[in-house]
């Protein structure tokens, strides 16, 4: 009986921890940031415990991966909660993808730019510092995040273009950074448009400070692509740090909530390095 009680107690503690942990990765609210012909696009918002709409907090917006075809904002719920717990307003945003909306990477990039512009335009009502907006994402989501800081044009024409869609910093996880035959996605953007959305082909001075996490054994997005991007950024006088993860493949950074794995060792490392990188830029969460 004693052994049974111990087992039951252990199970209840584990169950309680799991439920509590997973419940913690539920957005505090959602809001529509854009209306398109294919439907409304939402931001899934995670707020610090002491958040007030009168705050001036840094904000980070994550874009999920999925090859511009699929994916879900849930991929970055755990990261968003981490940043919210560190004093940021944190958002995981939806955007148009081919599987659901019958669109192309070009619309995906436009949506990412709309998301940045929306946050800056609504800074006063959302408690945001408009000069501390961070774009983040993974794979195709990392690509559209990078495009907000690198690629000119592709803005939604009916928006107030006097409000910038360029973020103040970028955190990128195994991002698609070259859409030519040297990288990933040429079949989705088209041979005749292969460089239009290829960040490696548009690096110039003045791009926001960037931190990249990438696995050296990535078979989807070649590690060489981000090495080249880092070199081009540095040569142009921009800040760009590349953190390689030796022997890791695509999607190595995902946390236990999204991948249902046991350990969060890599997740914790990427989050800690992200916070330290932003602190060097004087971007810190509000206590």
Coordinates of C-alpha atoms in Angstrom, one line a residue:
X1 CA 0.0 0.0 0.0
X2 CA 2.8 2.4 0.9
X3 CA 4.5 1.7 -2.5
X4 CA 1.2 2.3 -4.2
X5 CA 0.7 5.6 -2.4
X6 CA 4.2 6.7 -3.4
X7 CA 3.6 5.8 -7.0
X8 CA 0.2 7.7 -7.0
X9 CA 1.8 10.7 -5.3
X10 CA 4.6 10.8 -7.9
X11 CA 2.1 10.5 -10.7
X12 CA -0.1 13.3 -9.4
X13 CA 2.9 15.6 -9.0
X14 CA 4.1 14.9 -12.5
X15 CA 0.6 15.3 -13.9
X16 CA 0.2 18.6 -12.0
X17 CA 3.6 19.9 -13.3
X18 CA 2.7 18.9 -16.9
X19 CA -0.7 20.6 -16.9
X20 CA 0.7 23.7 -15.2
X21 CA 3.6 23.9 -17.6
X22 CA 1.5 23.4 -20.7
X23 CA -1.1 25.8 -19.5
X24 CA 1.7 28.3 -19.1
X25 CA 2.2 28.2 -22.8
X26 CA -1.3 29.5 -23.7
X27 CA -1.4 33.0 -25.1
X28 CA -2.8 35.7 -22.7
X29 CA -4.7 37.2 -25.7
X30 CA -5.0 37.3 -29.4
X31 CA -5.5 40.2 -31.7
X32 CA -6.0 40.7 -35.4
X33 CA -3.2 42.6 -37.0
X34 CA -4.2 42.3 -40.7
X35 CA -7.2 41.5 -42.8
X36 CA -6.4 39.9 -46.2
X37 CA -8.5 38.5 -49.0
X38 CA -7.7 35.1 -47.6
X39 CA -8.8 35.9 -44.1
X40 CA -7.7 37.6 -40.9
X41 CA -4.2 37.2 -39.5
X42 CA -3.7 37.0 -35.7
X43 CA -1.0 37.7 -33.2
X44 CA -0.9 35.4 -30.2
X45 CA 0.2 37.6 -27.3
X46 CA 2.1 36.7 -24.2
X47 CA 2.3 39.3 -21.5
X48 CA 4.6 39.8 -18.4
X49 CA 2.9 39.3 -15.1
X50 CA 3.1 43.0 -14.3
X51 CA 2.2 44.2 -17.8
X52 CA 0.2 47.5 -18.3
X53 CA -0.9 49.0 -21.5
X54 CA 0.9 52.2 -20.4
X55 CA 4.2 50.5 -20.4
X56 CA 7.0 51.0 -22.9
X57 CA 8.3 47.5 -23.3
X58 CA 10.5 45.9 -25.9
X59 CA 8.5 43.5 -28.1
X60 CA 9.6 40.4 -29.9
X61 CA 7.5 38.8 -32.7
X62 CA 8.1 35.2 -33.8
X63 CA 7.2 33.7 -37.1
X64 CA 6.9 29.9 -37.3
X65 CA 8.7 27.7 -39.8
X66 CA 7.1 25.4 -42.4
X67 CA 8.5 26.2 -45.8
X68 CA 6.0 29.0 -46.5
X69 CA 3.5 26.1 -46.8
X70 CA 2.3 25.2 -43.3
X71 CA 3.1 25.6 -39.6
X72 CA 1.5 27.2 -36.6
X73 CA 2.3 29.9 -34.1
X74 CA 2.4 27.2 -31.3
X75 CA 6.0 26.5 -32.4
X76 CA 7.1 29.6 -30.6
X77 CA 4.7 29.6 -27.6
X78 CA 7.5 28.4 -25.3
X79 CA 10.0 31.1 -26.5
X80 CA 7.3 33.8 -26.2
X81 CA 6.5 32.8 -22.6
X82 CA 10.2 32.9 -21.8
X83 CA 10.6 36.4 -23.1
X84 CA 7.4 37.5 -21.4
X85 CA 8.8 36.2 -18.1
X86 CA 11.8 38.4 -18.8
X87 CA 9.8 41.6 -19.2
X88 CA 9.1 41.7 -22.9
X89 CA 5.8 41.8 -24.7
X90 CA 6.1 38.6 -26.8
X91 CA 4.1 37.6 -29.8
X92 CA 3.8 34.5 -32.0
X93 CA 2.2 35.6 -35.3
X94 CA 0.3 33.9 -38.0
X95 CA 1.0 34.8 -41.6
X96 CA -0.2 33.5 -45.0
X97 CA 1.1 30.2 -46.2
X98 CA 0.4 28.1 -49.3
X99 CA -1.3 25.2 -47.6
X100 CA -4.0 27.3 -45.9
X101 CA -4.1 30.4 -48.0
X102 CA -2.9 29.3 -51.5
X103 CA -0.2 32.0 -51.4
X104 CA 3.6 32.3 -52.1
X105 CA 6.6 33.4 -50.1
X106 CA 6.1 36.9 -51.4
X107 CA 2.8 37.3 -49.5
X108 CA 4.5 35.8 -46.4
X109 CA 7.2 38.4 -46.5
X110 CA 4.5 41.2 -46.9
X111 CA 2.7 39.9 -43.9
X112 CA 5.8 39.9 -41.7
X113 CA 6.4 43.6 -42.7
X114 CA 2.8 44.3 -41.9
X115 CA 3.3 42.8 -38.4
X116 CA 6.3 45.0 -37.6
X117 CA 4.5 48.1 -38.9
X118 CA 1.3 47.2 -36.9
X119 CA 3.3 46.9 -33.7
X120 CA 5.1 50.2 -34.3
X121 CA 1.8 51.9 -35.2
X122 CA 0.0 50.6 -32.1
X123 CA 3.0 51.1 -29.7
X124 CA 1.0 53.5 -27.5
X125 CA -2.0 51.3 -27.1
X126 CA 0.0 48.0 -26.7
X127 CA 2.6 49.4 -24.2
X128 CA 5.5 49.0 -26.7
X129 CA 8.7 50.9 -27.2
X130 CA 8.6 51.5 -31.0
X131 CA 12.4 51.6 -31.1
X132 CA 12.8 48.2 -29.5
X133 CA 11.0 45.8 -31.9
X134 CA 12.7 42.4 -32.5
X135 CA 11.8 40.2 -35.4
X136 CA 12.4 36.5 -34.9
X137 CA 11.6 33.2 -36.5
X138 CA 12.8 29.8 -37.8
X139 CA 13.4 28.4 -41.2
X140 CA 10.9 30.0 -43.5
X141 CA 9.7 32.1 -40.6
X142 CA 13.3 33.1 -40.0
X143 CA 13.4 34.0 -43.6
X144 CA 10.5 36.4 -43.5
X145 CA 11.8 37.9 -40.2
X146 CA 15.2 38.5 -42.0
X147 CA 13.4 40.0 -44.9
X148 CA 11.8 42.7 -42.7
X149 CA 15.3 43.9 -42.0
X150 CA 17.1 43.3 -45.3
X151 CA 14.7 43.3 -48.2
X152 CA 13.2 46.6 -49.5
X153 CA 9.7 46.8 -50.9
X154 CA 7.0 44.1 -50.7
X155 CA 5.0 46.3 -48.3
X156 CA 1.2 46.3 -48.3
X157 CA 0.3 49.3 -50.4
X158 CA -2.8 50.3 -48.3
X159 CA -0.8 50.7 -45.1
X160 CA 0.8 53.8 -43.8
X161 CA 4.3 53.5 -45.4
X162 CA 5.5 56.4 -43.4
X163 CA 5.7 53.9 -40.5
X164 CA 8.7 51.7 -40.8
X165 CA 8.4 48.0 -41.1
X166 CA 12.1 47.5 -40.3
X167 CA 12.8 45.9 -36.8
X168 CA 15.5 47.2 -34.4
X169 CA 17.1 43.7 -34.1
X170 CA 16.7 40.2 -35.4
X171 CA 17.0 36.8 -33.8
X172 CA 17.0 34.0 -36.4
X173 CA 16.8 30.2 -36.0
X174 CA 18.2 28.2 -38.9
X175 CA 16.8 30.8 -41.3
X176 CA 16.4 30.5 -45.0
X177 CA 18.8 33.2 -46.0
X178 CA 19.5 32.3 -49.7
X179 CA 16.6 31.4 -52.0
X180 CA 18.8 30.7 -55.0
X181 CA 20.1 27.3 -56.1
X182 CA 22.8 27.7 -53.4
X183 CA 20.2 27.6 -50.6
X184 CA 16.5 26.7 -50.2
X185 CA 13.2 27.6 -51.9
X186 CA 14.1 28.4 -55.5
X187 CA 11.2 26.2 -56.6
X188 CA 8.8 28.2 -54.5
X189 CA 9.9 31.7 -55.5
X190 CA 10.7 30.8 -59.1
X191 CA 13.9 30.7 -61.1
X192 CA 13.2 34.2 -62.6
X193 CA 12.7 35.7 -59.1
X194 CA 15.2 33.7 -57.1
X195 CA 17.1 36.7 -55.8
X196 CA 14.2 39.1 -55.0
X197 CA 13.7 37.6 -51.5
X198 CA 17.2 36.3 -51.0
X199 CA 18.8 38.2 -48.0
X200 CA 22.3 37.1 -49.1
X201 CA 21.8 39.1 -52.3
X202 CA 20.7 42.3 -50.6
X203 CA 23.1 42.9 -47.8
X204 CA 24.1 46.5 -47.3
X205 CA 25.1 48.9 -44.6
X206 CA 22.4 49.7 -42.1
X207 CA 20.7 46.3 -41.5
X208 CA 19.6 45.8 -37.9
X209 CA 21.8 43.9 -35.5
X210 CA 21.3 40.1 -36.0
X211 CA 21.9 37.0 -34.0
X212 CA 21.7 33.6 -35.8
X213 CA 21.5 30.1 -34.3
X214 CA 22.2 27.3 -36.9
X215 CA 23.1 23.6 -36.9
X216 CA 26.2 22.7 -38.7
X217 CA 24.6 19.5 -40.0
X218 CA 21.5 21.2 -41.3
X219 CA 20.4 19.3 -44.4
X220 CA 17.5 21.7 -45.3
X221 CA 19.2 25.1 -45.0
X222 CA 23.0 24.8 -45.6
X223 CA 25.2 26.1 -42.8
X224 CA 27.3 27.8 -45.5
X225 CA 24.4 30.1 -46.3
X226 CA 24.4 31.7 -42.8
X227 CA 28.2 31.8 -42.7
X228 CA 28.2 33.8 -46.0
X229 CA 25.5 36.1 -44.6
X230 CA 27.5 36.7 -41.5
X231 CA 30.5 37.5 -43.5
X232 CA 28.6 39.9 -45.9
X233 CA 27.0 41.6 -42.9
X234 CA 30.3 42.1 -41.1
X235 CA 32.0 43.4 -44.3
X236 CA 29.1 45.9 -44.7
X237 CA 29.7 47.2 -41.2
X238 CA 26.6 45.6 -39.6
X239 CA 26.5 43.6 -36.4
X240 CA 25.9 39.9 -37.0
X241 CA 26.7 37.0 -34.7
X242 CA 26.5 33.4 -35.7
X243 CA 26.2 30.7 -33.0
X244 CA 26.9 27.3 -34.6
X245 CA 25.5 24.1 -33.0
X246 CA 27.9 21.4 -34.0
X247 CA 26.3 18.3 -35.6
X248 CA 22.8 19.6 -35.2
X249 CA 20.2 19.5 -38.0
X250 CA 17.2 21.6 -38.9
X251 CA 14.9 22.5 -36.1
X252 CA 17.3 21.7 -33.3
X253 CA 16.3 24.7 -31.3
X254 CA 12.7 23.7 -30.6
X255 CA 11.6 23.4 -26.9
X256 CA 9.9 20.6 -25.1
X257 CA 6.4 22.1 -25.5
X258 CA 6.5 22.0 -29.3
X259 CA 8.6 18.8 -29.9
X260 CA 7.5 16.9 -26.7
X261 CA 11.1 16.1 -25.9
X262 CA 12.4 15.6 -22.4
X263 CA 15.2 18.1 -22.1
X264 CA 15.3 21.9 -22.8
X265 CA 19.1 22.2 -22.8
X266 CA 19.4 23.7 -26.2
X267 CA 16.3 25.8 -25.8
X268 CA 17.6 27.3 -22.6
X269 CA 21.0 28.0 -24.2
X270 CA 19.4 29.8 -27.2
X271 CA 17.2 31.8 -24.9
X272 CA 20.0 32.8 -22.6
X273 CA 22.2 33.9 -25.5
X274 CA 19.3 35.8 -27.0
X275 CA 18.8 37.8 -23.9
X276 CA 22.5 38.6 -23.5
X277 CA 22.7 39.7 -27.2
X278 CA 19.8 42.1 -26.8
X279 CA 21.2 43.4 -23.5
X280 CA 24.3 44.4 -25.5
X281 CA 22.0 46.5 -27.7
X282 CA 20.5 48.1 -24.6
X283 CA 17.2 46.2 -25.2
X284 CA 16.1 44.8 -21.8
X285 CA 12.8 43.7 -20.5
X286 CA 10.9 46.0 -18.1
X287 CA 10.9 44.7 -14.5

